[in-house]
């Protein structure tokens, strides 16, 4: 049984949390400059309790046993428990697990119970399916079909109970804790402030940034090394990439959205261990993506659809595409008399080798999908994510115990070097040209032809490396490449999706209910209407933590001079401009793209404006942040690149158990 959150905290930490020099006044605006935070010192602080972060934690404690030097390792997990925010297909290649825990097959309660027994590739038309040659990279011999949520939960139990790792669920890493002045050089020789740890989110603020009676400031975890293992497009990872220009020598990252359902199917349709991948319908020929069907253990089937987020048509709805896919005779037969018991969605990286950024920065490093190590040709990334965690752990352990106590910032460059000498690099390098080949003028058919030749004969042994395709108006370094491919609505016609046929296909909110998602409604909106570079700048330069949270939040901060009055007006203008462009030019893309119904552009009654004055031509943006399942699609795909995903209060979000 897992311990309760308070029991996980050291006594000194509990003592510090109870100390306040002055009690906050209820309903007063939040003043970040007057806050005194509880602090704790650790050797390594890991943000994210997924496979990468937990592998790093386990490997660090293994090194402690092997070499005898004590090391304190803390894992901060924003979910209510390890695994509750984890979602993937998933078929796992156990290579990294074999290295990390060679005895795992003899360990009780391990979740790798269903070996993959056969693999098939199918091409779908609207009514038919046809077998296709199976690429060698997609062979699943020796692999296992799992729930990645359950897998992460098991790894967390191993880390905590077998190795003494401190895991703090419900602690959301909200800010990077930086040195007070430049004390290090970045990879490019610039004088920079180093990362000295992580600050967790404030608890007990209203949506208008006023303190409730339950207010408690976020905690500062000061660490010698900070490892960011947040998954694809993590909020702190984005900040680190921007602050230290980690993409200076790499291609932009590209992403897809994966939507997943778990069904209990009729025994006559259940084929344990069968792995099927699908291409073609329902996606158009200029949209990269495909479906999957994995027969898990215990009569369960994982099915889903992955859609690359460089799709052009703003009328496309990933959720409706998944529901439409299930209307195919192939799925009607599979799911007849079945019961849907799970749903979820998550962004994943597709950029591959050429999109790997510089992995280290002063005081820390990027791990797993924060670095972008999914092998999109294999449709797998867990093995690579775990190995990066192990490599980072080894570099961190060595750096911590070699450097003097007064060293300005821990040097993690050994990790970047080890990565490029590892089998993870080789795994990604061999298939580096497959995904970019689909972005040529030859389209999906040209990509399939090149990929077939490369996988069967060339195997990546060519002197060229394709770049990811770009539109003529390519993005800046802090914007999403995928969003820039979105075309204006007047170039397309709305997609006529078929009506739902419950229980085979259902409306969105019925599906979201299966995620167990919950956020306290009266808390600051964690989906900020502001560009990422401006959000980071606002925090770094003026401690404007309310930026992007709405006009009323900025007004509250202006009451205590935490922000200037002109910043309130700037907030209003950002909202108006967002609605103007996204509704006027892109037909309200987020209203269809979000797989959790978070965004709405509603009609304003009466005067056509709101008390906040943030409507445009009678339309207002409403963010239902309590529905958010933390998929990050909005941050990546919004054409205006002015949604910045930040962490909500800890424990908020989905409660995945079977995904």
PDB file of N, CA and C in Angstrom, residues 440-512:
ATOM      1  N   UNK A 440       7.653  15.576 -48.070  1.00  0.00           N
ATOM      2  CA  UNK A 440       8.096  16.034 -49.379  1.00  0.00           C
ATOM      3  C   UNK A 440       6.898  16.326 -50.280  1.00  0.00           C
ATOM      4  N   UNK A 441       7.181  16.841 -51.475  1.00  0.00           N
ATOM      5  CA  UNK A 441       6.109  17.143 -52.427  1.00  0.00           C
ATOM      6  C   UNK A 441       5.397  15.889 -52.907  1.00  0.00           C
ATOM      7  N   UNK A 442       6.017  14.725 -52.721  1.00  0.00           N
ATOM      8  CA  UNK A 442       5.388  13.474 -53.138  1.00  0.00           C
ATOM      9  C   UNK A 442       4.315  13.006 -52.155  1.00  0.00           C
ATOM     10  N   UNK A 443       4.236  13.665 -50.984  1.00  0.00           N
ATOM     11  CA  UNK A 443       3.172  13.374 -50.038  1.00  0.00           C
ATOM     12  C   UNK A 443       3.290  12.004 -49.399  1.00  0.00           C
ATOM     13  N   UNK A 444       2.138  11.481 -48.957  1.00  0.00           N
ATOM     14  CA  UNK A 444       2.126  10.236 -48.185  1.00  0.00           C
ATOM     15  C   UNK A 444       2.615   9.048 -49.010  1.00  0.00           C
ATOM     16  N   UNK A 445       2.302   9.035 -50.316  1.00  0.00           N
ATOM     17  CA  UNK A 445       2.715   7.910 -51.150  1.00  0.00           C
ATOM     18  C   UNK A 445       4.221   7.939 -51.374  1.00  0.00           C
ATOM     19  N   UNK A 446       4.779   9.117 -51.573  1.00  0.00           N
ATOM     20  CA  UNK A 446       6.226   9.220 -51.694  1.00  0.00           C
ATOM     21  C   UNK A 446       6.920   8.822 -50.404  1.00  0.00           C
ATOM     22  N   UNK A 447       6.328   9.224 -49.275  1.00  0.00           N
ATOM     23  CA  UNK A 447       6.890   8.850 -47.984  1.00  0.00           C
ATOM     24  C   UNK A 447       6.870   7.351 -47.767  1.00  0.00           C
ATOM     25  N   UNK A 448       5.758   6.712 -48.157  1.00  0.00           N
ATOM     26  CA  UNK A 448       5.659   5.256 -47.997  1.00  0.00           C
ATOM     27  C   UNK A 448       6.685   4.550 -48.877  1.00  0.00           C
ATOM     28  N   UNK A 449       6.874   5.064 -50.105  1.00  0.00           N
ATOM     29  CA  UNK A 449       7.839   4.439 -51.013  1.00  0.00           C
ATOM     30  C   UNK A 449       9.256   4.578 -50.476  1.00  0.00           C
ATOM     31  N   UNK A 450       9.646   5.799 -50.052  1.00  0.00           N
ATOM     32  CA  UNK A 450      10.991   6.000 -49.523  1.00  0.00           C
ATOM     33  C   UNK A 450      11.201   5.165 -48.257  1.00  0.00           C
ATOM     34  N   UNK A 451      10.198   5.181 -47.362  1.00  0.00           N
ATOM     35  CA  UNK A 451      10.328   4.454 -46.102  1.00  0.00           C
ATOM     36  C   UNK A 451      10.497   2.963 -46.350  1.00  0.00           C
ATOM     37  N   UNK A 452       9.776   2.434 -47.361  1.00  0.00           N
ATOM     38  CA  UNK A 452       9.919   1.021 -47.677  1.00  0.00           C
ATOM     39  C   UNK A 452      11.327   0.678 -48.119  1.00  0.00           C
ATOM     40  N   UNK A 453      11.907   1.495 -49.001  1.00  0.00           N
ATOM     41  CA  UNK A 453      13.272   1.260 -49.479  1.00  0.00           C
ATOM     42  C   UNK A 453      14.274   1.409 -48.340  1.00  0.00           C
ATOM     43  N   UNK A 454      14.087   2.447 -47.519  1.00  0.00           N
ATOM     44  CA  UNK A 454      15.030   2.707 -46.423  1.00  0.00           C
ATOM     45  C   UNK A 454      14.994   1.579 -45.389  1.00  0.00           C
ATOM     46  N   UNK A 455      13.802   1.156 -44.998  1.00  0.00           N
ATOM     47  CA  UNK A 455      13.701   0.141 -43.948  1.00  0.00           C
ATOM     48  C   UNK A 455      14.163  -1.234 -44.417  1.00  0.00           C
ATOM     49  N   UNK A 456      13.900  -1.568 -45.675  1.00  0.00           N
ATOM     50  CA  UNK A 456      14.234  -2.899 -46.172  1.00  0.00           C
ATOM     51  C   UNK A 456      15.674  -3.013 -46.651  1.00  0.00           C
ATOM     52  N   UNK A 457      16.216  -1.930 -47.223  1.00  0.00           N
ATOM     53  CA  UNK A 457      17.522  -2.036 -47.870  1.00  0.00           C
ATOM     54  C   UNK A 457      18.569  -1.072 -47.296  1.00  0.00           C
ATOM     55  N   UNK A 458      18.227   0.202 -47.204  1.00  0.00           N
ATOM     56  CA  UNK A 458      19.218   1.201 -46.799  1.00  0.00           C
ATOM     57  C   UNK A 458      19.512   1.169 -45.307  1.00  0.00           C
ATOM     58  N   UNK A 459      18.449   0.969 -44.505  1.00  0.00           N
ATOM     59  CA  UNK A 459      18.568   0.922 -43.042  1.00  0.00           C
ATOM     60  C   UNK A 459      19.311   2.129 -42.471  1.00  0.00           C
ATOM     61  N   UNK A 460      19.031   3.295 -43.059  1.00  0.00           N
ATOM     62  CA  UNK A 460      19.601   4.537 -42.562  1.00  0.00           C
ATOM     63  C   UNK A 460      21.041   4.779 -42.946  1.00  0.00           C
ATOM     64  N   UNK A 461      21.645   3.852 -43.696  1.00  0.00           N
ATOM     65  CA  UNK A 461      23.068   3.987 -44.050  1.00  0.00           C
ATOM     66  C   UNK A 461      23.209   4.836 -45.313  1.00  0.00           C
ATOM     67  N   UNK A 462      22.833   6.097 -45.184  1.00  0.00           N
ATOM     68  CA  UNK A 462      22.910   7.044 -46.299  1.00  0.00           C
ATOM     69  C   UNK A 462      23.599   8.307 -45.792  1.00  0.00           C
ATOM     70  N   UNK A 463      24.227   9.072 -46.679  1.00  0.00           N
ATOM     71  CA  UNK A 463      24.982  10.251 -46.232  1.00  0.00           C
ATOM     72  C   UNK A 463      24.124  11.474 -45.964  1.00  0.00           C
ATOM     73  N   UNK A 464      22.814  11.366 -46.153  1.00  0.00           N
ATOM     74  CA  UNK A 464      21.960  12.536 -45.970  1.00  0.00           C
ATOM     75  C   UNK A 464      21.033  12.363 -44.762  1.00  0.00           C
ATOM     76  N   UNK A 465      20.660  13.486 -44.231  1.00  0.00           N
ATOM     77  CA  UNK A 465      19.655  13.534 -43.164  1.00  0.00           C
ATOM     78  C   UNK A 465      18.623  14.583 -43.554  1.00  0.00           C
ATOM     79  N   UNK A 466      17.388  14.141 -43.756  1.00  0.00           N
ATOM     80  CA  UNK A 466      16.335  15.065 -44.160  1.00  0.00           C
ATOM     81  C   UNK A 466      16.014  16.041 -43.028  1.00  0.00           C
ATOM     82  N   UNK A 467      15.707  17.261 -43.408  1.00  0.00           N
ATOM     83  CA  UNK A 467      15.150  18.220 -42.457  1.00  0.00           C
ATOM     84  C   UNK A 467      13.636  18.087 -42.444  1.00  0.00           C
ATOM     85  N   UNK A 468      13.037  18.516 -41.356  1.00  0.00           N
ATOM     86  CA  UNK A 468      11.579  18.541 -41.321  1.00  0.00           C
ATOM     87  C   UNK A 468      11.079  19.655 -42.233  1.00  0.00           C
ATOM     88  N   UNK A 469      10.030  19.340 -42.992  1.00  0.00           N
ATOM     89  CA  UNK A 469       9.508  20.328 -43.934  1.00  0.00           C
ATOM     90  C   UNK A 469       8.966  21.538 -43.184  1.00  0.00           C
ATOM     91  N   UNK A 470       9.043  22.689 -43.829  1.00  0.00           N
ATOM     92  CA  UNK A 470       8.605  23.944 -43.223  1.00  0.00           C
ATOM     93  C   UNK A 470       7.752  24.717 -44.204  1.00  0.00           C
ATOM     94  N   UNK A 471       6.783  25.430 -43.704  1.00  0.00           N
ATOM     95  CA  UNK A 471       6.068  26.373 -44.568  1.00  0.00           C
ATOM     96  C   UNK A 471       6.955  27.590 -44.828  1.00  0.00           C
ATOM     97  N   UNK A 472       6.572  28.414 -45.761  1.00  0.00           N
ATOM     98  CA  UNK A 472       7.381  29.591 -46.094  1.00  0.00           C
ATOM     99  C   UNK A 472       7.444  30.581 -44.942  1.00  0.00           C
ATOM    100  N   UNK A 473       6.444  30.554 -44.068  1.00  0.00           N
ATOM    101  CA  UNK A 473       6.408  31.487 -42.932  1.00  0.00           C
ATOM    102  C   UNK A 473       6.793  30.754 -41.652  1.00  0.00           C
ATOM    103  N   UNK A 474       7.908  30.043 -41.688  1.00  0.00           N
ATOM    104  CA  UNK A 474       8.310  29.204 -40.568  1.00  0.00           C
ATOM    105  C   UNK A 474       8.302  29.920 -39.230  1.00  0.00           C
ATOM    106  N   UNK A 475       8.168  29.168 -38.118  1.00  0.00           N
ATOM    107  CA  UNK A 475       8.019  29.758 -36.780  1.00  0.00           C
ATOM    108  C   UNK A 475       9.338  30.227 -36.202  1.00  0.00           C
ATOM    109  N   UNK A 476       9.245  31.025 -35.139  1.00  0.00           N
ATOM    110  CA  UNK A 476      10.459  31.376 -34.422  1.00  0.00           C
ATOM    111  C   UNK A 476      10.822  30.219 -33.487  1.00  0.00           C
ATOM    112  N   UNK A 477      11.887  30.388 -32.722  1.00  0.00           N
ATOM    113  CA  UNK A 477      12.414  29.266 -31.948  1.00  0.00           C
ATOM    114  C   UNK A 477      11.495  28.808 -30.824  1.00  0.00           C
ATOM    115  N   UNK A 478      10.602  29.654 -30.386  1.00  0.00           N
ATOM    116  CA  UNK A 478       9.741  29.273 -29.279  1.00  0.00           C
ATOM    117  C   UNK A 478       8.344  28.895 -29.737  1.00  0.00           C
ATOM    118  N   UNK A 479       8.109  28.864 -31.043  1.00  0.00           N
ATOM    119  CA  UNK A 479       6.793  28.513 -31.562  1.00  0.00           C
ATOM    120  C   UNK A 479       6.814  27.104 -32.125  1.00  0.00           C
ATOM    121  N   UNK A 480       5.636  26.555 -32.295  1.00  0.00           N
ATOM    122  CA  UNK A 480       5.501  25.194 -32.782  1.00  0.00           C
ATOM    123  C   UNK A 480       5.576  25.161 -34.299  1.00  0.00           C
ATOM    124  N   UNK A 481       6.397  24.249 -34.813  1.00  0.00           N
ATOM    125  CA  UNK A 481       6.455  24.052 -36.256  1.00  0.00           C
ATOM    126  C   UNK A 481       5.117  23.538 -36.778  1.00  0.00           C
ATOM    127  N   UNK A 482       4.485  22.632 -36.025  1.00  0.00           N
ATOM    128  CA  UNK A 482       3.221  22.042 -36.474  1.00  0.00           C
ATOM    129  C   UNK A 482       2.124  23.083 -36.650  1.00  0.00           C
ATOM    130  N   UNK A 483       2.048  24.053 -35.748  1.00  0.00           N
ATOM    131  CA  UNK A 483       0.977  25.050 -35.833  1.00  0.00           C
ATOM    132  C   UNK A 483       1.077  25.869 -37.109  1.00  0.00           C
ATOM    133  N   UNK A 484       2.302  26.060 -37.597  1.00  0.00           N
ATOM    134  CA  UNK A 484       2.492  26.922 -38.760  1.00  0.00           C
ATOM    135  C   UNK A 484       1.992  26.295 -40.058  1.00  0.00           C
ATOM    136  N   UNK A 485       1.659  25.006 -40.036  1.00  0.00           N
ATOM    137  CA  UNK A 485       1.099  24.357 -41.218  1.00  0.00           C
ATOM    138  C   UNK A 485      -0.422  24.497 -41.306  1.00  0.00           C
ATOM    139  N   UNK A 486      -1.036  24.964 -40.235  1.00  0.00           N
ATOM    140  CA  UNK A 486      -2.485  25.093 -40.238  1.00  0.00           C
ATOM    141  C   UNK A 486      -2.919  26.141 -41.251  1.00  0.00           C
ATOM    142  N   UNK A 487      -3.829  25.768 -42.130  1.00  0.00           N
ATOM    143  CA  UNK A 487      -4.314  26.689 -43.156  1.00  0.00           C
ATOM    144  C   UNK A 487      -5.588  27.373 -42.702  1.00  0.00           C
ATOM    145  N   UNK A 488      -5.858  28.513 -43.288  1.00  0.00           N
ATOM    146  CA  UNK A 488      -7.045  29.273 -42.900  1.00  0.00           C
ATOM    147  C   UNK A 488      -8.319  28.556 -43.335  1.00  0.00           C
ATOM    148  N   UNK A 489      -9.378  28.829 -42.592  1.00  0.00           N
ATOM    149  CA  UNK A 489     -10.626  28.092 -42.786  1.00  0.00           C
ATOM    150  C   UNK A 489     -11.223  28.299 -44.170  1.00  0.00           C
ATOM    151  N   UNK A 490     -10.993  29.459 -44.770  1.00  0.00           N
ATOM    152  CA  UNK A 490     -11.629  29.711 -46.069  1.00  0.00           C
ATOM    153  C   UNK A 490     -11.027  28.864 -47.191  1.00  0.00           C
ATOM    154  N   UNK A 491      -9.957  28.129 -46.907  1.00  0.00           N
ATOM    155  CA  UNK A 491      -9.393  27.214 -47.894  1.00  0.00           C
ATOM    156  C   UNK A 491      -9.974  25.807 -47.773  1.00  0.00           C
ATOM    157  N   UNK A 492     -10.838  25.603 -46.804  1.00  0.00           N
ATOM    158  CA  UNK A 492     -11.375  24.270 -46.537  1.00  0.00           C
ATOM    159  C   UNK A 492     -12.882  24.345 -46.304  1.00  0.00           C
ATOM    160  N   UNK A 493     -13.519  23.203 -46.357  1.00  0.00           N
ATOM    161  CA  UNK A 493     -14.939  23.102 -46.022  1.00  0.00           C
ATOM    162  C   UNK A 493     -15.077  22.287 -44.747  1.00  0.00           C
ATOM    163  N   UNK A 494     -16.081  22.567 -43.928  1.00  0.00           N
ATOM    164  CA  UNK A 494     -16.274  21.782 -42.710  1.00  0.00           C
ATOM    165  C   UNK A 494     -16.421  20.292 -43.016  1.00  0.00           C
ATOM    166  N   UNK A 495     -15.905  19.458 -42.127  1.00  0.00           N
ATOM    167  CA  UNK A 495     -15.984  18.005 -42.296  1.00  0.00           C
ATOM    168  C   UNK A 495     -17.319  17.520 -41.758  1.00  0.00           C
ATOM    169  N   UNK A 496     -18.010  16.741 -42.546  1.00  0.00           N
ATOM    170  CA  UNK A 496     -19.322  16.221 -42.164  1.00  0.00           C
ATOM    171  C   UNK A 496     -19.137  14.885 -41.446  1.00  0.00           C
ATOM    172  N   UNK A 497     -18.946  14.931 -40.147  1.00  0.00           N
ATOM    173  CA  UNK A 497     -18.757  13.710 -39.374  1.00  0.00           C
ATOM    174  C   UNK A 497     -20.089  13.001 -39.152  1.00  0.00           C
ATOM    175  N   UNK A 498     -20.070  11.679 -39.115  1.00  0.00           N
ATOM    176  CA  UNK A 498     -21.324  10.945 -38.893  1.00  0.00           C
ATOM    177  C   UNK A 498     -21.813  11.114 -37.463  1.00  0.00           C
ATOM    178  N   UNK A 499     -23.118  10.944 -37.226  1.00  0.00           N
ATOM    179  CA  UNK A 499     -23.629  11.030 -35.851  1.00  0.00           C
ATOM    180  C   UNK A 499     -23.078   9.900 -34.996  1.00  0.00           C
ATOM    181  N   UNK A 500     -23.051  10.130 -33.692  1.00  0.00           N
ATOM    182  CA  UNK A 500     -22.582   9.112 -32.761  1.00  0.00           C
ATOM    183  C   UNK A 500     -23.561   7.939 -32.728  1.00  0.00           C
ATOM    184  N   UNK A 501     -23.014   6.766 -32.445  1.00  0.00           N
ATOM    185  CA  UNK A 501     -23.817   5.555 -32.328  1.00  0.00           C
ATOM    186  C   UNK A 501     -23.454   4.868 -31.015  1.00  0.00           C
ATOM    187  N   UNK A 502     -23.974   5.364 -29.930  1.00  0.00           N
ATOM    188  CA  UNK A 502     -23.655   4.774 -28.627  1.00  0.00           C
ATOM    189  C   UNK A 502     -24.158   3.328 -28.581  1.00  0.00           C
ATOM    190  N   UNK A 503     -23.391   2.428 -27.956  1.00  0.00           N
ATOM    191  CA  UNK A 503     -22.140   2.657 -27.212  1.00  0.00           C
ATOM    192  C   UNK A 503     -20.875   2.580 -28.070  1.00  0.00           C
ATOM    193  N   UNK A 504     -21.019   2.314 -29.382  1.00  0.00           N
ATOM    194  CA  UNK A 504     -19.844   2.208 -30.243  1.00  0.00           C
ATOM    195  C   UNK A 504     -19.066   3.520 -30.284  1.00  0.00           C
ATOM    196  N   UNK A 505     -19.773   4.617 -30.466  1.00  0.00           N
ATOM    197  CA  UNK A 505     -19.164   5.951 -30.486  1.00  0.00           C
ATOM    198  C   UNK A 505     -20.039   6.874 -29.671  1.00  0.00           C
ATOM    199  N   UNK A 506     -19.428   7.795 -28.947  1.00  0.00           N
ATOM    200  CA  UNK A 506     -20.186   8.654 -28.035  1.00  0.00           C
ATOM    201  C   UNK A 506     -19.710  10.094 -28.137  1.00  0.00           C
ATOM    202  N   UNK A 507     -20.496  10.991 -27.553  1.00  0.00           N
ATOM    203  CA  UNK A 507     -20.099  12.398 -27.497  1.00  0.00           C
ATOM    204  C   UNK A 507     -18.862  12.554 -26.616  1.00  0.00           C
ATOM    205  N   UNK A 508     -18.217  13.697 -26.755  1.00  0.00           N
ATOM    206  CA  UNK A 508     -16.928  13.923 -26.111  1.00  0.00           C
ATOM    207  C   UNK A 508     -17.003  13.875 -24.595  1.00  0.00           C
ATOM    208  N   UNK A 509     -17.996  14.513 -24.005  1.00  0.00           N
ATOM    209  CA  UNK A 509     -18.045  14.584 -22.548  1.00  0.00           C
ATOM    210  C   UNK A 509     -18.278  13.214 -21.917  1.00  0.00           C
ATOM    211  N   UNK A 510     -18.974  12.331 -22.611  1.00  0.00           N
ATOM    212  CA  UNK A 510     -19.136  10.961 -22.107  1.00  0.00           C
ATOM    213  C   UNK A 510     -17.781  10.274 -22.025  1.00  0.00           C
ATOM    214  N   UNK A 511     -16.933  10.534 -23.021  1.00  0.00           N
ATOM    215  CA  UNK A 511     -15.589   9.951 -23.011  1.00  0.00           C
ATOM    216  C   UNK A 511     -14.721  10.575 -21.926  1.00  0.00           C
ATOM    217  N   UNK A 512     -14.764  11.898 -21.792  1.00  0.00           N
ATOM    218  CA  UNK A 512     -13.943  12.579 -20.791  1.00  0.00           C
ATOM    219  C   UNK A 512     -14.267  12.077 -19.388  1.00  0.00           C
TER     220      UNK A 512
END
